Every structure is written in C-alpha cells, then in structure tokens.
Amino acid sequence: MSLDKLRSLYKAVILDHAQMPRNYGQLTDFSHETTVYNPSCGDKIHLTILIENNKIKKIAFNGEGCTISKASASMMTDLVKGKSIKEAIELSQLFSNLAANKKSDTLKLEQLGDAQVLVNIMQFPARIKCATLAWWGLDRALLGKEKEEEND
Amino acid sequence: MAKLNTEKIKQDFPIFNQKINDETLVYLDNAATSQIPKFVEEKVRDFNEKERANVHRGVHALGLRATNQYESSRQKVANFIGANNAKEVIFTSGCTDSLNLVAASFGEQNIQAGDEILVSIMEHHSNLLPWQQLAKRKQAKLNFIEINSDGLLDIENLKSKISSKTKIVALTHVSNVLGTINPIKELTDLAHEKGAIVVVDGAQAVGHFPIDVAELNVDFYAFSGHKMFAPTGIGVLYGKKDLLDKMPPYRLGGEMIANVTREGATWAEVPYKFEAGTPNIAGAIGLGAAIDYLQSLDFELIQKHEQELTSYALEKLKNVLGLTIYGPQKSNGRIGVISFNLKNIHPHDLATALDLDGIEVRAGHHCAQPLMASLNTESTVRASLSIYNTKDDIDKLVSSLHEAKEFFSEFR
C-alpha cells in the first residue's frame, strides 16, 4: 500500500509536533481567548493568549484534534510567540493564502517555518480544515471575536 | 442455498469502473449515501429525454405522461413501505425535509407549553434539532431516552420517560452510528397508550430490510432516496391520512392550493397540500426505479447477505488489537453500520490512510454529537455495508487498518 503515500502526507516534522505539541495547555494569566470547532468532526481548539505591549508574550492551546490539527496548532503557537499582533495577523494571512492555494513568493513562505510543510496537506482538500483550524482561532482571538455564540 | 450475487450486482454500479487513488474502490460509506445503479440512472434519463413535463398542470400529452409516471412512483413507494393509501406518501427533498415538515406543521399546531417531546440519545441531528427548537419555541420539554452499555435503547428508561404529557415520540429506526435496530412496534404501542404520536426516522432502515408502516402502526415515517440507490434530492414522508388531513401546509405556493382569491386561499388535498412548487419529478421517478431494482434482488437474500457480512466484519475487526467497536457486538438486532476507533489514532487520520488505499469510510461525529458525548468520544470511523460489498472488501479494510496502525505507532 500506501505507506509511502502516508509518509508523503504525514512528514516526520508533522508527526513530531503532533506527538509532542509545543505550547500545549491553558494559560492561567491571559488577555485573549477563543474556542474554534471543526464542524465536520467535532474537533475543537481552545486558545489562550497573553498580550503585553502589543506583543504575544505567551500563547497556549488545548482541545481535541487529529494529527494535522494538533501539529498545525503547535507550529502556529511556536511561530507567533514574541510577534506583534500585526505580524501575527500577517502570518495568519500568509497561511490562509497557502491553504487557498494562492501564489506567495518562496521568500515569504519561509516566514512560516515548520508550518510550511503543511503545504502537502493542501493536496487533500478534505483535510484543509484540520490544518487551518488553529490559525482561524488565532485570527478570531486577535480580531476580538470571542467564543462561538450558542444559537438559542 | 440461494445467495446474493455480489459480483453481478457490482457490475450494475458504474462507480466501480474506476480507480480511487490508484487502487480498486472499496466503498464502505453507504450509510452516508449508497451508489446508484445504471438501471436507475437510465430510467431518470429516459424520463428527461422522452417524457419531461411539469406534473398536475398541463393538459398536453407529455404533461399527462409525466404525471402518470410521478404518481406511479408514489404508488410504488406506498406498496414498498406497506402504506394503505398512496395519498399518505408525500414526496420531499429527503429525510431531513420530511422530519422538518412534521415538526413545522404537526408540531407547531399541536405542541403547547408544558408538553413533552421524547427523542433518543442516538438521533441524527435531523431528528433532534427540529424537536429541540420546537420545544424551545413552545416552552415544551425535550426528554432523551438513553442507551445501555450494549448500544441498545434502554426500554426501562423509555418507560420511565414517557407519560401523558408526552405528545411526540421521535425515534430513529436504525442508528446511523451504532447500527442498532430499535423496537419500533413496541415503542409505538407504549406511545399510543399515552396518547403520543410516533415519528420514525427510517433513513438507515429502508433498503436494508422490509418496512411495513401499517404493521409498525407508526404515525409518521421519513426516509431519503439516496441511501437506497435512488438519486439525491428525493425523499418521502409517510403520514397517517387522518393526521395529514388536519395539518396545515408547510410551504406555500403552486400546486398546493384548491382556490386562491385576493383575500385568502383553500388548500389542496393530501399529499398535494404538502408539495408546493414543482416537485423533484425526475427524482421521484428515480426512487420508483430504485424500488424496482431492490425488488428484483429479493429482500430475504439482501438481509441474509448483509447480516453475514456484518457478522464477518465484526469478528475481523474485533481481532485488531486496540480497536473499539461502538454499539452491538453481535450481528443480530443490528445492520452493517459499524463505528469504531483505533487507540491513539484520530478518526480523520485513519480515514485518510484508508482513502489512500481506495477504501472510502466516514470519519467524524456523523451528525450525532449528543450520542458521541454519551459514548465519551468526539468522533469515530464508520464503515457501512451494502448489497455490493464482499468479504474481500472487509479483508482489505482490516489489512489497511493494520498498516495504518503500524505507520502511526512508529512515532509513539
């Protein structure tokens, strides 16, 4: 079979992040928070962020997720830590472009660090949501949209 | 002994004439939608090429032929589900539409503050949300029948939850996650004793075993065509005629009226009162053809085949170390909808691995999040069987599961 095919999708760096996620947990002291859901599988990511002087001082995530969504959250949190809000939103935009298959120059993509490997996921349309969930959460948290409102 | 000829059946379905991810297609997502046989497609095409016209309107020849075909499909459905009268068969866009019709029409008219609606914890969202939201609008109470540790409906729990306050009992005939077949007749007797009406979601039942709505004595029975070899976008609501007669229309527009003036309108008879607008004529004809196709195969053989295959699959899956099957562990009292999880592998990752081998399964919460919560999981992998599946398909599934397990365990 497809062990080779599996390897081309699940690169070692993805499995490594999923196995030992960076910044996993929940901050006790945070300024921003959000929970996002992947409605197709019920997965959720809860983000807590501490912003000081317009910079992301600390960020953590927890929740339920598959290999791709956990790895992506781990990579995202690693990447945006220490960045300004503006820089973080720009990175998120860069990642969205990657997901939407829009051309970005290679130099810019390098700014995504480990998260660049997620480009492979984009060949599996059914899994794109898994990869973008954490980034969507970042946007929501930074742009000030709080928890999903319950419709009742 | 007579057996279903699965090889011949597979040839009836053009979808199998292709590779998926360079592999032979093993289609195990029949609970989401079944495939469509060439026979049904041809009937739909014939209609579009030779008889297409709107129904119940024109006086011309084509209009008459289209109407005759549409109504003959209605009669086929009525015979297929054991309805006494074809007027009790309403064509809808699918099971979800049918259930929403009952909630919006019967529910809106009959539910009052303080009334109770009883559903089971194993409902698909389409047989939960219409009732949940109706209860909220009416300040009625929504109660849940729980399941026991075998994944069966807890009958004692049902008896304790049903009372004279219960006005509607809405229950799935077969769970789309656990495969459990619920004892509808027993429930109907209990509900009617208390004066409640019974709404059954038959989406996972039709096409797998014979349905007799008169024998089950249900008040409403809903199902979709696309899970029983018909096109998507066509479904059925069966309702007892005396109930349907009293219910207000659900949508307003063409075909559903008797007379319209500037000031008001009177409604057409059932079933037309509930079929506003141009219906899915081609879909209804496709559904009729799917019934012809199913009946050409013999239900007894279908049931025997699916039960044997379910039994084989359960046994093989149980031998995979670290695999948990949700729902009844034996093949009796259930159909071939099998949900499972492999330890330490997320269902999405597993479904992707299987897909790379050409094996199509569903992973997710299966639109049954309250059930997932009661099973203490977020999501599962689901393999669901149909007439064209074989033991070879199950062997491929199991072998692919082993490989996926090996791959993901390297990193643990």
XYZ file of C-alpha atoms in Angstrom:
564
model
C 0.000 0.000 0.000
C 0.346 3.315 0.628
C 2.826 3.593 3.456
C 4.830 5.747 1.052
C 1.765 7.796 0.285
C 1.139 8.163 4.013
C 4.711 9.297 4.556
C 4.405 11.978 1.911
C 1.405 13.438 3.716
C 2.478 12.884 7.303
C 6.042 14.222 7.203
C 8.185 13.445 10.238
C 8.051 17.050 11.407
C 4.233 16.940 11.450
C 4.188 13.725 13.457
C 6.780 15.183 15.806
C 4.678 18.282 16.505
C 1.545 16.149 16.961
C 3.320 13.800 19.357
C 4.981 16.498 21.400
C 2.914 19.599 20.826
C 4.622 22.861 21.772
C 2.693 25.280 23.976
C 0.065 22.685 24.882
C -2.164 23.623 27.809
C -4.005 26.660 29.037
C -2.589 29.942 30.345
C -3.873 30.983 33.756
C -2.984 34.584 33.019
C -4.253 35.597 29.582
C -5.731 38.610 27.818
C -7.329 36.888 24.790
C -9.179 33.613 24.437
C -11.219 31.733 21.865
C -12.565 28.263 21.071
C -12.961 27.138 17.472
C -14.642 23.998 16.170
C -14.219 21.872 13.083
C -17.892 21.131 12.453
C -17.197 18.093 10.286
C -15.572 16.045 13.063
C -16.351 17.845 16.326
C -12.698 18.677 16.966
C -12.021 21.826 18.933
C -9.087 24.057 19.748
C -9.065 26.375 22.717
C -6.512 29.186 22.550
C -5.353 31.410 25.391
C -3.046 34.328 24.614
C -1.293 36.875 26.815
C -0.619 40.137 25.001
C 1.624 42.762 26.543
C 2.850 45.914 24.813
C 1.086 44.844 21.647
C 3.131 41.632 21.500
C 2.169 37.986 22.002
C 4.038 37.246 25.212
C 2.548 33.810 25.800
C 0.223 31.546 23.833
C -1.159 28.069 24.571
C -3.661 25.704 23.018
C -5.576 22.642 24.119
C -8.571 20.614 22.956
C -9.263 17.609 20.791
C -7.734 17.122 17.403
C -6.222 14.905 14.763
C -2.534 14.758 13.891
C -2.837 17.569 11.365
C -4.792 19.967 13.552
C -2.578 19.367 16.597
C 0.615 19.757 14.584
C -0.680 22.896 12.932
C -1.658 24.415 16.296
C 1.740 23.512 17.735
C 3.557 25.106 14.783
C 1.353 28.183 14.807
C 1.799 28.868 18.517
C 5.566 28.410 18.233
C 5.712 30.777 15.311
C 3.665 33.687 16.635
C 5.133 33.762 20.125
C 7.035 37.036 20.557
C 5.482 38.549 17.427
C 3.418 41.724 17.366
C -0.321 41.457 16.755
C 0.159 42.904 13.266
C 2.907 40.397 12.434
C 0.820 37.501 13.732
C -2.184 38.510 11.629
C 0.085 38.804 8.597
C 1.442 35.304 9.189
C -2.097 34.016 9.516
C -2.960 35.680 6.213
C 0.085 34.062 4.632
C -1.051 30.670 5.887
C -4.609 31.262 4.620
C -3.176 32.052 1.196
C -1.262 28.799 1.321
C -4.477 26.957 2.196
C -6.417 28.701 -0.546
C -3.673 27.692 -2.994
C -2.829 31.309 -3.760
C 0.650 32.008 -5.006
C 3.012 33.517 -2.461
C 6.704 34.039 -3.063
C 9.024 31.464 -1.579
C 10.834 34.050 0.477
C 7.611 34.924 2.279
C 6.637 31.283 2.845
C 9.892 30.772 4.700
C 8.476 33.029 7.403
C 6.071 30.195 8.245
C 8.923 27.994 9.487
C 7.861 24.409 10.226
C 4.323 25.224 9.137
C 5.497 25.336 5.516
C 5.363 21.525 5.424
C 1.608 21.735 5.789
C 1.580 22.717 2.124
C 1.314 18.989 1.376
C -1.988 18.814 3.212
C -3.463 21.177 0.659
C -3.458 18.307 -1.835
C -6.022 16.624 0.438
C -8.955 19.031 0.323
C -10.829 17.059 2.985
C -8.069 17.845 5.474
C -7.501 21.552 4.829
C -9.897 22.491 7.628
C -7.805 20.428 10.045
C -4.731 22.478 9.111
C -6.394 25.876 9.203
C -8.399 25.486 12.435
C -5.727 26.849 14.819
C -4.947 29.778 12.506
C -8.591 30.652 12.258
C -8.657 30.629 16.064
C -5.687 32.984 16.161
C -7.488 35.426 13.867
C -10.650 35.257 15.931
C -8.798 35.805 19.186
C -6.707 38.702 17.899
C -9.500 40.358 15.995
C -11.593 40.261 19.126
C -14.271 37.674 18.328
C -14.904 35.684 21.443
C -16.427 32.238 21.875
C -18.954 30.865 19.393
C -22.335 32.149 20.344
C -24.840 29.455 21.115
C -27.848 29.885 18.972
C -30.655 29.898 21.496
C -28.807 -22.171 -0.823
C -29.642 -19.027 -2.746
C -27.193 -16.206 -2.337
C -26.918 -12.619 -3.451
C -24.623 -12.449 -6.491
C -22.439 -9.555 -5.340
C -20.112 -9.717 -8.333
C -23.017 -9.311 -10.726
C -24.506 -6.584 -8.548
C -21.231 -4.655 -8.539
C -21.389 -4.609 -12.339
C -24.756 -2.845 -12.077
C -22.995 0.153 -10.481
C -20.813 2.175 -12.893
C -18.953 3.880 -9.995
C -16.882 0.723 -9.558
C -15.381 1.083 -13.053
C -12.609 3.341 -11.816
C -9.596 3.507 -9.534
C -9.555 5.680 -6.429
C -6.071 6.907 -5.505
C -4.764 4.286 -7.960
C -6.477 1.487 -6.026
C -9.618 -0.605 -6.519
C -12.572 1.214 -4.995
C -13.872 -0.297 -1.759
C -16.982 1.708 -0.964
C -17.899 1.493 2.720
C -19.761 4.762 3.210
C -23.237 3.505 2.352
C -24.810 4.996 5.467
C -23.911 8.432 4.082
C -25.114 7.648 0.590
C -25.398 4.471 -1.421
C -24.256 4.250 -5.022
C -26.697 4.406 -7.919
C -27.256 1.518 -10.354
C -27.197 2.083 -14.101
C -30.812 0.895 -14.255
C -31.986 3.821 -12.092
C -29.882 6.344 -13.978
C -31.335 5.127 -17.269
C -34.903 5.486 -16.020
C -34.188 9.060 -14.960
C -32.518 9.798 -18.295
C -35.421 8.225 -20.209
C -37.832 10.470 -18.385
C -35.781 13.572 -19.158
C -35.337 12.592 -22.797
C -38.820 11.289 -23.557
C -41.470 12.409 -21.056
C -40.253 15.561 -19.352
C -43.018 17.993 -18.462
C -44.430 19.509 -15.304
C -46.918 17.426 -13.328
C -50.570 18.106 -12.449
C -50.744 21.208 -14.621
C -50.717 20.869 -18.362
C -53.451 19.289 -20.397
C -50.955 18.180 -23.026
C -49.738 14.645 -23.716
C -46.310 14.985 -22.119
C -47.805 16.556 -19.014
C -50.097 13.589 -18.668
C -47.273 11.075 -19.138
C -45.062 12.859 -16.617
C -47.934 12.972 -14.129
C -48.665 9.278 -14.646
C -45.039 8.332 -14.025
C -44.770 10.576 -10.968
C -47.956 9.155 -9.469
C -46.978 5.610 -10.318
C -43.767 6.153 -8.314
C -45.893 7.320 -5.400
C -47.902 4.106 -5.635
C -44.663 2.060 -5.760
C -43.438 3.779 -2.600
C -46.767 3.133 -0.885
C -46.583 -0.581 -1.762
C -42.907 -0.733 -0.797
C -43.469 0.588 2.744
C -46.863 -1.010 3.313
C -48.921 2.195 3.305
C -52.653 1.588 2.915
C -53.138 4.581 0.670
C -50.790 6.300 -1.803
C -52.183 9.649 -0.569
C -50.226 9.012 2.632
C -46.959 9.307 0.677
C -45.551 12.835 0.373
C -42.514 13.453 -1.810
C -39.922 15.674 -0.107
C -36.302 16.570 -0.786
C -35.082 13.976 1.702
C -35.389 12.636 5.216
C -34.326 15.938 6.801
C -37.028 17.786 4.867
C -39.623 15.159 5.882
C -38.803 15.467 9.593
C -38.810 19.254 9.415
C -42.236 19.089 7.767
C -43.676 17.124 10.699
C -42.108 19.440 13.286
C -43.131 22.641 11.478
C -46.674 21.525 10.644
C -47.890 18.934 13.150
C -45.524 20.150 15.896
C -46.319 23.826 15.528
C -50.058 23.066 15.540
C -50.154 20.594 18.424
C -47.362 21.296 20.913
C -48.115 23.629 23.808
C -46.205 24.963 26.799
C -45.604 22.199 29.332
C -45.934 19.379 26.785
C -43.109 16.881 26.418
C -41.312 15.584 23.333
C -39.324 12.395 23.656
C -36.343 11.554 21.447
C -33.500 9.097 21.890
C -29.873 9.962 22.519
C -28.957 8.134 19.301
C -30.789 10.552 16.989
C -29.147 12.083 13.944
C -29.249 15.891 14.270
C -32.045 15.919 11.668
C -34.358 14.082 14.082
C -33.150 16.085 17.078
C -32.858 19.735 16.072
C -36.410 20.184 14.681
C -37.756 18.917 18.038
C -35.222 20.754 20.189
C -36.046 24.072 18.521
C -39.804 23.367 18.512
C -39.627 22.670 22.251
C -37.780 25.962 22.783
C -40.318 27.930 20.757
C -43.250 26.375 22.596
C -41.710 26.147 26.074
C -42.197 22.424 25.916
C -39.730 19.947 27.398
C -37.398 17.742 25.368
C -36.520 14.433 27.036
C -33.995 11.812 25.982
C -34.243 8.013 26.040
C -30.789 6.708 26.953
C -28.981 3.653 25.612
C -27.495 0.798 27.615
C -23.887 -0.401 27.525
C -24.671 -2.725 24.578
C -25.725 0.251 22.460
C -29.400 -0.740 22.600
C -32.285 1.533 23.501
C -32.901 1.299 27.245
C -36.553 0.211 27.335
C -36.887 0.730 31.107
C -35.560 4.245 30.678
C -38.088 4.786 27.879
C -40.930 3.618 30.119
C -39.816 5.984 32.871
C -39.657 8.981 30.500
C -42.979 8.532 28.712
C -46.114 9.962 30.332
C -49.452 11.520 29.489
C -47.538 14.796 28.994
C -45.609 13.217 26.099
C -47.125 14.398 22.822
C -44.494 13.291 20.296
C -42.003 10.429 20.347
C -39.360 10.831 17.619
C -37.031 7.914 17.159
C -34.664 6.539 14.583
C -35.470 3.086 13.202
C -31.767 2.274 12.865
C -28.914 4.232 14.452
C -26.630 5.826 11.837
C -23.707 5.374 14.230
C -24.316 2.144 16.153
C -26.307 0.192 13.561
C -28.823 -0.726 16.281
C -32.345 -1.591 15.086
C -34.859 -0.097 17.511
C -38.052 -1.947 18.546
C -40.443 0.446 16.806
C -43.589 -1.662 17.247
C -43.079 -1.988 20.996
C -42.456 1.735 21.258
C -45.473 2.636 19.134
C -47.757 0.612 21.419
C -46.325 2.321 24.515
C -46.590 5.792 22.959
C -50.145 5.346 21.700
C -51.236 4.108 25.138
C -50.144 7.518 26.480
C -51.759 9.405 23.602
C -48.472 10.410 21.909
C -47.794 10.195 18.181
C -44.710 8.427 16.832
C -42.330 9.868 14.226
C -39.729 7.472 12.860
C -36.522 8.383 11.032
C -36.123 5.475 8.618
C -33.079 6.825 6.720
C -30.837 3.890 7.679
C -33.537 1.219 7.548
C -35.072 1.409 4.066
C -33.238 -0.697 1.536
C -31.793 -2.975 4.221
C -34.937 -4.771 5.385
C -38.664 -4.588 4.515
C -40.667 -1.795 6.115
C -44.371 -2.095 6.881
C -45.662 1.186 8.267
C -49.166 -0.180 8.793
C -47.832 -3.155 10.769
C -45.490 -0.889 12.803
C -48.506 1.410 13.309
C -46.258 4.500 13.196
C -47.852 7.907 12.651
C -45.046 9.322 10.508
C -42.151 7.597 8.760
C -39.396 9.555 6.984
C -36.632 8.438 4.644
C -34.300 9.506 1.846
C -33.963 8.031 -1.633
C -30.199 8.401 -1.949
C -29.471 5.840 0.766
C -31.445 3.228 -1.178
C -29.923 3.547 -4.676
C -32.074 6.462 -5.846
C -30.815 9.932 -6.835
C -30.083 12.603 -4.211
C -32.713 15.249 -3.520
C -35.725 12.957 -3.253
C -37.243 11.668 -0.039
C -40.516 10.566 1.453
C -42.732 11.399 4.356
C -45.357 8.793 5.131
C -48.101 10.054 7.403
C -51.433 8.626 8.533
C -54.099 10.239 6.416
C -56.315 11.434 9.275
C -53.318 13.288 10.770
C -52.158 14.737 7.452
C -55.698 15.955 6.694
C -55.733 18.089 9.836
C -52.236 19.524 9.437
C -51.584 22.971 7.952
C -49.338 23.246 4.887
C -45.633 23.635 5.478
C -44.736 25.665 2.402
C -46.951 27.834 0.263
C -47.019 28.244 -3.492
C -48.068 26.423 -6.617
C -49.753 23.035 -6.781
C -50.769 23.005 -3.099
C -53.954 25.050 -3.382
C -57.613 24.371 -4.113
C -58.553 28.014 -4.753
C -56.922 31.392 -4.263
C -58.570 34.803 -4.058
C -57.203 38.253 -3.183
C -58.097 37.664 0.417
C -57.314 34.053 1.072
C -56.867 30.500 -0.092
C -58.005 26.951 0.481
C -55.620 24.039 0.343
C -55.395 21.049 -1.939
C -55.979 17.543 -0.625
C -53.107 15.480 0.774
C -50.496 14.768 -0.423
C -50.508 17.827 -2.737
C -51.099 20.200 0.189
C -47.520 19.416 1.225
C -45.913 19.508 -2.222
C -45.726 23.210 -3.008
C -43.827 24.157 -6.132
C -42.598 21.905 -8.902
C -41.535 18.700 -7.176
C -38.396 16.685 -7.921
C -40.184 14.733 -10.653
C -37.102 13.024 -12.062
C -36.018 12.174 -8.522
C -39.380 10.596 -7.717
C -39.168 8.517 -10.895
C -35.620 7.520 -9.900
C -36.906 6.459 -6.492
C -39.561 4.311 -8.136
C -36.850 2.719 -10.295
C -34.661 2.103 -7.226
C -37.591 0.258 -5.644
C -37.944 -1.868 -8.810
C -34.213 -2.590 -8.659
C -34.310 -3.570 -4.962
C -37.340 -5.782 -5.520
C -35.589 -7.572 -8.379
C -32.968 -8.723 -5.841
C -35.178 -10.307 -3.140
C -35.130 -8.774 0.320
C -34.550 -12.058 2.077
C -31.268 -12.511 0.219
C -30.245 -8.905 0.839
C -30.824 -9.292 4.561
C -29.010 -12.604 4.701
C -26.037 -11.205 2.788
C -25.769 -8.063 4.890
C -26.121 -9.940 8.158
C -23.437 -12.476 7.223
C -21.127 -9.704 6.105
C -21.778 -7.700 9.282
C -21.004 -10.756 11.356
C -17.769 -11.338 9.396
C -16.741 -7.672 9.708
C -17.418 -7.551 13.459
C -15.381 -10.699 14.007
C -12.425 -9.456 11.893
C -12.450 -6.004 13.445
C -12.524 -7.413 16.970
C -9.247 -9.170 16.233
C -7.495 -5.869 15.551
C -5.667 -5.047 18.757
C -6.629 -1.655 20.181
C -9.833 -1.379 18.166
C -13.068 -0.458 19.936
C -16.420 -1.119 18.270
C -19.297 1.103 19.394
C -22.749 -0.473 19.515
C -23.973 -4.066 19.493
C -21.067 -6.507 19.232
C -23.093 -9.268 17.527
C -24.760 -9.123 14.124
C -28.317 -9.758 15.334
C -30.567 -6.787 16.086
C -28.376 -4.520 14.033
C -27.367 -3.704 10.468
C -23.942 -3.246 8.883
C -23.236 0.270 10.119
C -20.106 -0.228 12.183
C -18.454 2.567 14.143
C -15.051 2.100 15.672
C -11.865 3.772 16.842
C -8.274 2.598 16.871
C -6.400 3.500 20.021
C -4.224 6.624 19.682
C -5.221 7.305 16.071
C -7.612 10.117 15.327
C -10.535 9.041 13.056
C -9.607 11.693 10.467
C -6.058 10.388 10.214
C -7.327 6.827 9.921
C -9.874 7.741 7.226
C -7.153 9.487 5.216
C -4.920 6.401 5.474
C -7.792 4.148 4.307
C -8.647 6.558 1.498
C -5.089 6.282 0.175
C -5.868 2.570 -0.211
C -9.099 3.304 -2.094
C -11.249 2.467 0.935
C -13.949 5.065 1.491
C -15.245 5.324 5.057
C -16.720 8.152 7.058
C -14.916 9.795 9.960
C -16.463 12.361 12.234
C -19.366 12.783 14.594
C -21.898 11.526 11.996
C -24.273 14.391 12.838
C -24.898 12.754 16.210
C -22.917 14.877 18.658
C -25.040 14.151 21.758
C -24.524 10.420 21.095
C -20.760 10.966 20.686
C -20.751 12.736 24.068
C -22.604 9.847 25.695
C -20.069 7.416 24.174
C -17.263 9.596 25.609
C -15.707 10.351 22.255
C -15.616 13.262 19.799
C -15.759 11.195 16.660
C -15.473 7.703 15.205
C -14.618 5.933 11.973
C -17.662 4.350 10.367
C -17.747 1.555 7.807
C -21.220 0.849 6.434
C -22.164 -2.065 4.204
C -24.471 -2.557 1.257
C -25.505 -5.148 -1.302
C -22.321 -4.826 -3.380
C -19.843 -5.273 -0.533
C -17.944 -8.534 -0.114
C -15.746 -10.339 2.388
C -12.830 -9.231 0.248
C -13.769 -5.593 0.960
C -13.660 -6.327 4.694
C -10.293 -8.079 4.383
C -8.896 -5.033 2.557
C -10.264 -2.754 5.268
C -8.685 -4.808 8.036
C -5.351 -5.103 6.258
C -5.271 -1.349 5.648
C -6.127 -0.727 9.326
C -3.127 -2.836 10.347
C -0.821 -0.845 8.094
C -2.130 2.485 9.325
C -1.666 1.288 12.882
C 1.905 0.323 12.156
C 2.622 3.657 10.482
C 1.273 5.807 13.284
C 2.759 3.659 16.047
C 6.301 4.219 14.714
C 6.001 7.696 16.093
C 4.802 6.745 19.556
